[in-house]
Every structure is written in C-alpha cells, then in structure tokens.
Short mmCIF file of C-alpha atoms in Angstrom, two decimals:
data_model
loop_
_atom_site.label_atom_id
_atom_site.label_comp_id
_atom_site.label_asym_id
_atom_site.label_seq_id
_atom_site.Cartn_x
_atom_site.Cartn_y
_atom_site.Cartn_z
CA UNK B 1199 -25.06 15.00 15.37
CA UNK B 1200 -25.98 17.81 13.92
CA UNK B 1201 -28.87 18.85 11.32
CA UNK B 1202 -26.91 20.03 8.65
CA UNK B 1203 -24.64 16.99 8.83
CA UNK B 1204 -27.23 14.37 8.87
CA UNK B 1205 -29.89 16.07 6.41
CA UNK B 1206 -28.18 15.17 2.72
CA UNK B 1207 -28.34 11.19 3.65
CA UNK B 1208 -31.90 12.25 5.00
CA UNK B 1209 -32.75 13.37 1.64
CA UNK B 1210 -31.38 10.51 -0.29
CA UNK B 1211 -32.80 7.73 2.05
CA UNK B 1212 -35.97 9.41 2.09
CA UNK B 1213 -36.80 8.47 -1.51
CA UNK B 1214 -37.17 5.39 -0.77
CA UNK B 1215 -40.93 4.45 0.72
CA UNK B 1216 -40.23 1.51 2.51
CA UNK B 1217 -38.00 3.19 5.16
CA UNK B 1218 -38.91 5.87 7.60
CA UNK B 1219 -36.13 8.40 6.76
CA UNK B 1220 -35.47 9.04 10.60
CA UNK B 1221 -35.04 5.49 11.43
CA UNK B 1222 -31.54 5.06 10.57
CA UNK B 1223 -29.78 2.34 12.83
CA UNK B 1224 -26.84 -0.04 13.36
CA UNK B 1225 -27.50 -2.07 10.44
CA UNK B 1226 -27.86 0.88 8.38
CA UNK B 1227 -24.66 2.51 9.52
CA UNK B 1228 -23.08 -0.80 8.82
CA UNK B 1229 -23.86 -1.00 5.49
CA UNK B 1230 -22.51 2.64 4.97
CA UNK B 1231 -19.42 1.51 6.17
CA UNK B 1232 -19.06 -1.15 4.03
CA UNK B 1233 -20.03 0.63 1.03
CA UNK B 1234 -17.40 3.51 2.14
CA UNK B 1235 -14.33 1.09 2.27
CA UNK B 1236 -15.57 -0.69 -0.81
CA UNK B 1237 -15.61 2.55 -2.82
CA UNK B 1238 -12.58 3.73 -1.42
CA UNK B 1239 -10.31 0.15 -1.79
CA UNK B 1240 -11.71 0.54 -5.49
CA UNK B 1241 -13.37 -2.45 -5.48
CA UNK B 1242 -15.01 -5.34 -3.76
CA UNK B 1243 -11.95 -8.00 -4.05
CA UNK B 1244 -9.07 -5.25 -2.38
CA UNK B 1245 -12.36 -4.41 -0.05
CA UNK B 1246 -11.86 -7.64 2.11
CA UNK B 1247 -8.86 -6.98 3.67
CA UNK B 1248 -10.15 -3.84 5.11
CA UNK B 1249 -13.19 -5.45 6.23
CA UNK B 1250 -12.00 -8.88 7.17
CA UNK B 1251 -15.10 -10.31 6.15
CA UNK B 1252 -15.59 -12.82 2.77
CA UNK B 1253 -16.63 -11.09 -1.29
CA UNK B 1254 -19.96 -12.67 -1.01
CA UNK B 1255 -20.52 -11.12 2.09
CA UNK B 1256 -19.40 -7.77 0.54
CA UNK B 1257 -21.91 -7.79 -2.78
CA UNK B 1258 -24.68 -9.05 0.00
CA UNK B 1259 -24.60 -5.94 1.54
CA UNK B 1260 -24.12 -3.95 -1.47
CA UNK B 1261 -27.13 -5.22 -2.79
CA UNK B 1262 -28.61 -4.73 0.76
CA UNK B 1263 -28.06 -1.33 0.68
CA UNK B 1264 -29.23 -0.95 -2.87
CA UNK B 1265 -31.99 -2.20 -2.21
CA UNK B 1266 -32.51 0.10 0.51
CA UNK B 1267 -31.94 3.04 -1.10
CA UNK B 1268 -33.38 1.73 -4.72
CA UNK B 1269 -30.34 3.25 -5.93
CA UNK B 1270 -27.60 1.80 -8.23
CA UNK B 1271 -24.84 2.57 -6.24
CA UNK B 1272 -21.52 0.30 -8.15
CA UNK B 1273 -21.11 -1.67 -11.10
CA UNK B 1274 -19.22 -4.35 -11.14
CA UNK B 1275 -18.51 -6.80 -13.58
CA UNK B 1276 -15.35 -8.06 -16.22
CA UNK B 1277 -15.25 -4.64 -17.25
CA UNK B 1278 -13.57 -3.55 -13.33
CA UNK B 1279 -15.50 -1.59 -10.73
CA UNK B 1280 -17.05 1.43 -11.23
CA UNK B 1281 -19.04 3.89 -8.60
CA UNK B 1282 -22.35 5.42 -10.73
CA UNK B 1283 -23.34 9.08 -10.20
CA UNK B 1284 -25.86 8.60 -7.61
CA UNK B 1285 -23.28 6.16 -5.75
CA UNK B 1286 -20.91 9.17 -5.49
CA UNK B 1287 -23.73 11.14 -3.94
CA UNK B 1288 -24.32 9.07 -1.86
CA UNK B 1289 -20.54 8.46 -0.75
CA UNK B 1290 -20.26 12.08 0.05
CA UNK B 1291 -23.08 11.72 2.19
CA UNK B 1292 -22.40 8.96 3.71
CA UNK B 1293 -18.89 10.59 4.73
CA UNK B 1294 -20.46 13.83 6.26
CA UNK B 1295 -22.94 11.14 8.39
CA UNK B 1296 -20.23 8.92 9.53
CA UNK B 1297 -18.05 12.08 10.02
CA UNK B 1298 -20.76 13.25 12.49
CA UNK B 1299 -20.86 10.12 14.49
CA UNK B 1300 -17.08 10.39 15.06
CA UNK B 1301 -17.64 14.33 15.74
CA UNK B 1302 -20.63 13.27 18.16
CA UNK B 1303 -18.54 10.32 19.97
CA UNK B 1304 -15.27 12.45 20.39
CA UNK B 1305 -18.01 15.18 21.96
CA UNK B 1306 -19.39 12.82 24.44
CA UNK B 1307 -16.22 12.04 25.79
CA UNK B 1308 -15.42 15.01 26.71
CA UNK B 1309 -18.17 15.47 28.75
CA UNK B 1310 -18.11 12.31 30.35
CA UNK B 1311 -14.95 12.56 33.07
CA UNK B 1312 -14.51 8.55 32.60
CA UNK B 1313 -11.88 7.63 29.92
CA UNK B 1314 -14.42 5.43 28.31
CA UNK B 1315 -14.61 5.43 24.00
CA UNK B 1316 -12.46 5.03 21.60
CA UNK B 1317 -8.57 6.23 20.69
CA UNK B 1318 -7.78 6.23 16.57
CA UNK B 1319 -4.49 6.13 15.99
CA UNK B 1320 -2.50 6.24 12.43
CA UNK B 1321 0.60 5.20 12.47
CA UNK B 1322 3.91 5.23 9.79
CA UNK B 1323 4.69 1.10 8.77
CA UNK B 1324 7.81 -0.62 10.46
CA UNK B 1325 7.98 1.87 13.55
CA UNK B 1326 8.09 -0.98 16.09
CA UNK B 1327 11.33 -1.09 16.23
CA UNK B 1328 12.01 1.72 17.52
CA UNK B 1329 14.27 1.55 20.37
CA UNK B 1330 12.91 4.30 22.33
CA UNK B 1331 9.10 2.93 22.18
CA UNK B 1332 7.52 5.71 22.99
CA UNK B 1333 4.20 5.03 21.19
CA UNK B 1334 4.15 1.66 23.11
CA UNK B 1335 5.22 2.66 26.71
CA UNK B 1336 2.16 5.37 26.37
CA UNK B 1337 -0.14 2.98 25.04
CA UNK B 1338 0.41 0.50 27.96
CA UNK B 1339 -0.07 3.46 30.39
CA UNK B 1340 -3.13 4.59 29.08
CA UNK B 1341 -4.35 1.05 29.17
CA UNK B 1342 -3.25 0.80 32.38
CA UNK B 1343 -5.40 3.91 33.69
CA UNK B 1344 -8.27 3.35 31.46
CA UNK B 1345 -9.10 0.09 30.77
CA UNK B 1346 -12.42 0.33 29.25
CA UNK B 1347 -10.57 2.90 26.42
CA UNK B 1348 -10.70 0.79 23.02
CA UNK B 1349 -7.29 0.94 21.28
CA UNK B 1350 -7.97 1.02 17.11
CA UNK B 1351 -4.45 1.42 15.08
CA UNK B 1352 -4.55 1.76 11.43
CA UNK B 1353 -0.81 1.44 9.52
CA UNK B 1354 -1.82 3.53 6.66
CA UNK B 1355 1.02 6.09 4.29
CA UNK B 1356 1.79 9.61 5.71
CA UNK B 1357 -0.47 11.35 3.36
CA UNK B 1358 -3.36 9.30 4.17
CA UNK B 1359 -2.71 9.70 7.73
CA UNK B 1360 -2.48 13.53 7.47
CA UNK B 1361 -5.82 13.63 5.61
CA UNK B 1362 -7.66 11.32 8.45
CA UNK B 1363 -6.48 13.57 11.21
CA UNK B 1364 -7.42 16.28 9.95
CA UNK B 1365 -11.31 15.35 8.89
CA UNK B 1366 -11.63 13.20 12.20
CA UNK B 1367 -11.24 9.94 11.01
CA UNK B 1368 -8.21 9.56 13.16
CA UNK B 1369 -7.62 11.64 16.78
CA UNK B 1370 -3.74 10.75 16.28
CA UNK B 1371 -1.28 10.23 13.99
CA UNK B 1372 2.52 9.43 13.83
CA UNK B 1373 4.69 10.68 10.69
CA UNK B 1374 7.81 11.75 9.26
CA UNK B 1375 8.21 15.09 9.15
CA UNK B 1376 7.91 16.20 5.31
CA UNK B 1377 6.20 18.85 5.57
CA UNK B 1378 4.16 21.23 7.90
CA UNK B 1379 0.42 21.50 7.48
CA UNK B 1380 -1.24 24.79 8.60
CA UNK B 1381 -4.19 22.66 10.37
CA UNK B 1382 -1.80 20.33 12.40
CA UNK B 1383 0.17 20.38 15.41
CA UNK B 1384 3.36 18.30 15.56
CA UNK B 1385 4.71 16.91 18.81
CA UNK B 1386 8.29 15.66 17.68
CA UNK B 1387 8.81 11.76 18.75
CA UNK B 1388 11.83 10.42 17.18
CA UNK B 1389 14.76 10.74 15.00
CA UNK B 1390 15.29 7.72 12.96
CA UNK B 1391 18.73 7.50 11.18
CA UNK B 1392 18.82 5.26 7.29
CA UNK B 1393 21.86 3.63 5.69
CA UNK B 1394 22.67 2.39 2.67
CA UNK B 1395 22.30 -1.55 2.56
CA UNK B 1396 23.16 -4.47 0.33
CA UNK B 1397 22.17 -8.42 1.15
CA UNK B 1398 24.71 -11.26 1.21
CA UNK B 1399 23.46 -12.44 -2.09
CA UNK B 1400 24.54 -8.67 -3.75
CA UNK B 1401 27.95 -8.97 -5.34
CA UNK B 1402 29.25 -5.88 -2.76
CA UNK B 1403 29.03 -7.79 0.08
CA UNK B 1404 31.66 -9.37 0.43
CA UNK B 1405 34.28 -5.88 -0.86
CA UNK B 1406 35.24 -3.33 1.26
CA UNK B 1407 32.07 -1.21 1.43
CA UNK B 1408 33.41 1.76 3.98
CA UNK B 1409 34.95 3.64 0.94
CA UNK B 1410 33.14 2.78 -2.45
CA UNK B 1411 32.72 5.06 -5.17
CA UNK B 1412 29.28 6.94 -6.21
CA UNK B 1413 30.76 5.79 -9.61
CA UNK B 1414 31.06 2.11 -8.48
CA UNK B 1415 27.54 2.51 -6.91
CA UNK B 1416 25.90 3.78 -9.72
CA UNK B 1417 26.72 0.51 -11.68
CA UNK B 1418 23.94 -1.60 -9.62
CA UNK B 1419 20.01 -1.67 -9.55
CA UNK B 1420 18.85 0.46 -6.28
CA UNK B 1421 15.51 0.73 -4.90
CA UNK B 1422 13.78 4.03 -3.56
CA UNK B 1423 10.55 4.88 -1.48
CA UNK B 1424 8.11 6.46 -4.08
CA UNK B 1425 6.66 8.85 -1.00
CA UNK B 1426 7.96 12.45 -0.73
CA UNK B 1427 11.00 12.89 0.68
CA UNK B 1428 12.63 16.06 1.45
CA UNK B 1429 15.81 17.35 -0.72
CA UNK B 1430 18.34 16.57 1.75
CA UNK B 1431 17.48 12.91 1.82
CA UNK B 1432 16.77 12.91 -1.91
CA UNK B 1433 20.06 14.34 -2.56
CA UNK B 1434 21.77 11.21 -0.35
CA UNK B 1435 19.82 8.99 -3.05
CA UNK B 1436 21.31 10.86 -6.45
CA UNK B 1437 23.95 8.39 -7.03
CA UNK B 1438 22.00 5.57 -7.46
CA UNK B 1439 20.41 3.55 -10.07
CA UNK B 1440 16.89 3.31 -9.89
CA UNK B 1441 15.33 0.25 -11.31
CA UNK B 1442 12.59 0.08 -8.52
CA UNK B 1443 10.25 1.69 -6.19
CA UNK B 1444 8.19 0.88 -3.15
CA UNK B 1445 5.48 2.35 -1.10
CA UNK B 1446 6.78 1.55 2.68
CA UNK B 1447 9.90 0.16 3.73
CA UNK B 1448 8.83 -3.16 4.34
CA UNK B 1449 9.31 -3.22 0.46
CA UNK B 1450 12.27 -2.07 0.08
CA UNK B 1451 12.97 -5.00 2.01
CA UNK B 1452 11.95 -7.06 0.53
CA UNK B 1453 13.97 -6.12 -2.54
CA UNK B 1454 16.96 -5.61 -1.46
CA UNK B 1455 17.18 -9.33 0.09
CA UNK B 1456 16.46 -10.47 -3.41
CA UNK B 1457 20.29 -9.59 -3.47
CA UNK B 1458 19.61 -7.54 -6.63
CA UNK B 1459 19.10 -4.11 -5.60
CA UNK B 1460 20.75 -1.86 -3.16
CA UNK B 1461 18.98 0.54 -0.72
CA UNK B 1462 18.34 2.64 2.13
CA UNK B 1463 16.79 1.20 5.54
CA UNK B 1464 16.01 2.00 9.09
CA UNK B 1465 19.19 1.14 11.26
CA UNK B 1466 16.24 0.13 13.65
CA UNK B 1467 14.02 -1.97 10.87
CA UNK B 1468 17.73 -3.54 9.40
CA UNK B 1469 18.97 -4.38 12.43
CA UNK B 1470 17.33 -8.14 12.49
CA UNK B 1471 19.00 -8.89 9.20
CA UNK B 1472 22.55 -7.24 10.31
CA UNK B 1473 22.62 -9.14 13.36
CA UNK B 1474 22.14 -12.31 11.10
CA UNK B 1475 24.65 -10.99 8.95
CA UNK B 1476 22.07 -11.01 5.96
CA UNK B 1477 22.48 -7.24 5.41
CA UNK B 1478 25.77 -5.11 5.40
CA UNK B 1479 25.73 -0.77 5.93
CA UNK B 1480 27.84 0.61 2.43
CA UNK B 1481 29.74 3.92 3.74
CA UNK B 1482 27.62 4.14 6.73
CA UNK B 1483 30.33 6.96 8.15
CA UNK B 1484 29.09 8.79 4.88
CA UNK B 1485 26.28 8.01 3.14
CA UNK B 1486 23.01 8.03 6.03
CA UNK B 1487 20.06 10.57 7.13
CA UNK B 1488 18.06 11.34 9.46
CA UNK B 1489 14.14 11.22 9.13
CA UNK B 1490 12.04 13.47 11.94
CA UNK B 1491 9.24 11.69 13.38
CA UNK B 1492 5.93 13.46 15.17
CA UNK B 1493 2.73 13.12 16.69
CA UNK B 1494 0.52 14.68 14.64
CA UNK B 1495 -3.00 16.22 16.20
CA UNK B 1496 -5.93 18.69 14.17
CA UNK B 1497 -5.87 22.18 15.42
CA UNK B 1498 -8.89 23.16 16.92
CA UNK B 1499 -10.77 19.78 17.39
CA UNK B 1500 -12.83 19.33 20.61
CA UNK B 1501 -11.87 19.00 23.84
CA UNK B 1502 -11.22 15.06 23.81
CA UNK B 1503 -9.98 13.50 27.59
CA UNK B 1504 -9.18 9.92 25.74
CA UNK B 1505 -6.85 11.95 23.79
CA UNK B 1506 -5.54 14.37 26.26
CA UNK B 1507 -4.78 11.33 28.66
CA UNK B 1508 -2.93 9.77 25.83
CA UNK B 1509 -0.65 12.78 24.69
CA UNK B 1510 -0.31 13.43 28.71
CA UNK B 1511 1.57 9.75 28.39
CA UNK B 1512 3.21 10.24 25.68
CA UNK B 1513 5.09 13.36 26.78
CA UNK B 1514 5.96 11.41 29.79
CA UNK B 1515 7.57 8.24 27.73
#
C-alpha cells in the first residue's frame, strides 16, 4: 500500500488522540466497509442486504466509527439519511484506502506462483441460463486447479460493473456490449437472442401471434428495460406502448406474467415459462435481437495469476 494512498485517512484518523494513527487494523477496516456500503446503499435500512448483517448492528458500528474518528459522519433520522461534509471526506478516503488493499492483494498474487487470493467477479442478472455456460464450466475448472482461490460474484447493472472494473473493485466483469470503453478490454462470450412475449393471462395469447400488426400491438401496455440499449434494439421496441419500466430482466418478468403487459425476454431466461406454456413468442420470425455479451477486464492492471488462470479457462470453455 502505498504512501500517497494511505496518507488522507492518516490525516483524518490522526485527529483523534485516542488512536495511534498507524495502528489501523481489521476492526478498523471493517468499520470502513460498513460505512462505505451504508453511504453508498443511501442508507442504513437498503444497507442490510449488502451486508447481511441486522440495522442495529449497522448504527453500532456507525457510532463505533464515530466515535473513533470524533467525527459526525451521517445523519439519520425521520427526515431520511444524509452523509455530512466531513462524512464525505472521509468516504473518499476511505475509498482510496480500501482501493489500496485491493491494489496491494491483486500485487501479492502475482508474486506468489500459488493461485491462492481472491477472484471478483461482476456479472449481468439472469445469465445462468445460458446454454453455453461458459462462465460456469471456467469457474469449475479454476476451482478444480486452485482450490484455495475464493470465488466472490456480485450481480450488479452493467454500468456499475464497468465502473468496478475499472477502479479495482472487481478483476472481472460480464456485460452486454453497449458500448466500448477506452480503459477496457472485451473478450466476446455470448450472443443472446430476445423475443417479444405475452403470458397466458394477456388477451393475445390465445390469437394467432406469428403475423400481428405494430398497429394491433401498439393497443396494449408493454414493458421496457430502463438501461441503455443500443438503436437497433431500441428501434425493435418503437411500436410499443410503454406503461412500464424495469431495471433487469427479472422484472420484466415479473410484469409481463401479471398478464398485463407485453415484452421482450431472453429465449434462454423465457424458456422455463414457454415450456410450461405460461409464455408465448409474438412474431418471433420478425420481431427479435440479438444482445453481445463480453468479458470485460481494465487495461493496464497488474499482472494478476488468479485472473490469468481464470481467463486461460474461459477461452478454453
């Protein structure tokens, strides 16, 4: 870890007499960590999930840390959350510290020749059911030749993923291809094709759905991801009537079982409601996409053999 990284949470801990600036441990870190998922769920109640641990357990350690520090870092009370001025200081610090740790493990294991340490991995929601299983088939075979490598996935949106590969958070991550970031390299993984579904509580399902009308389409409720997409797939969506949105596909889903919307799906993700004859394709011979999947790695990070063992597999699945 180096000087420059560590020294602003130096600084800041430092004011406070009752702990020897340089004697930052586990507990502290801990508490960081806490404090950085708190800030960034936007409060202590969405906070929990993340952590898997109970609110009172949360605002104990905030007030740990607080104490600490003699610092009000939140507030928190019926008027919502709120992070105070020397909180956000001490967020950005706290980033550049934990930052360093991942910088500092990732460094390590490159110099030791044992796959030992961790693998981060961000991956796209409802990509399990992917035929191919490429992502899974390499995972196994990494296992398989490293045992003592500890697995962490994280299902988090494209964007987010993007951002956490390329500050370090994550080593990996898997997304559609949207767009092409100068700092990334893309290994392409999969091509995913979408159709156009209704639910066997939607008045369609029972017509001829092979050759319906935009017109006739345009007529019901539809549903629609509210990530970027690019044109050609937005352009597939024009004829439809947008009364809701949703931020994965497990959403959409969800709402188009309700039987009151229409809207586009995985073949892969549908295919369990399909087979149960739950869901039915509308002009799947015309109205469908393609998305682009890839493996997503930061240009320039260091040398990293958990990681290099892993993309070695993956090329192989």
């Amino acid at each position: 870890m180096t000087k420059h990284k560590i020294w602003p949470f130096i600084q800041i801990m430092s004011k406070n007499k009752n702990l020897l600036p340089r004697q930052i441990g586990d507990a502290h870190i801990r508490l960081l960590r806490i404090f950085k998922t708190v800030v960034e769920a936007g409060g202590f109640a969405p906070a929990e999930v993340e952590l898997n641990i109970s609110r009172p357990a949360i605002s104990l350690a905030m007030s740990e840390l607080e104490s600490l520090l003699n610092m009000k870092l939140c507030l928190r009370g019926r008027s919502g959350f709120s992070v105070t001025e020397q909180g956000t200081q001490v967020y950005q610090s706290a980033l550049q510290l934990l930052t360093s740790l991942e910088t500092f493990k990732s460094q390590i294991n490159a110099i030791n020749t044992d796959l030992i340490g961790d693998l981060n991995i961000g991956i796209t929601d409802n990509m399990v059911t992917i035929p191919q299983m490429r992502i899974t088939q390499a995972l196994s075979t990494l296992k398989h030749r490293a045992p003592q490598v500890i697995i962490n996935i994280r299902m988090m949106p494209p964007s987010d993923i993007e951002t956490a590969v390329l500050d370090g958070h994550l080593h990996i991550g898997v997304v559609p291809d949207l767009r092409s970031l100068p700092g990334l390299n893309y290994r392409p993984l999969y091509k995913e094709k979408s159709l156009l579904y209704c639910s066997d509580q939607h008045p369609l399902f029972d017509q001829e759905l092979e050759h319906i009308s935009d017109q006739a389409l345009s007529q019901y409720d539809a549903v629609l991801p509210n990530y970027p997409q690019p044109v050609d797939i937005k352009q597939q969506q024009t004829m439809l009537k947008v009364s809701a949105t949703s931020s994965d596909r497990e959403g959409i889903a969800f709402l188009i079982l309700t039987g009151r919307f229409l809207g586009f799906l995985p073949t892969h993700f549908a295919e369990r409601w399909v087979s149960q004859d739950k869901l039915r394709a509308i002009g799947e011979h015309s109205r469908f996409f393609h998305t682009h999947f890839s493996a997503i790695t930061r240009k320039g990070a260091m040398n990293n053999l958990i990681l290099d063992a892993y993309l070695e597999e993956l090329d192989k699945a």
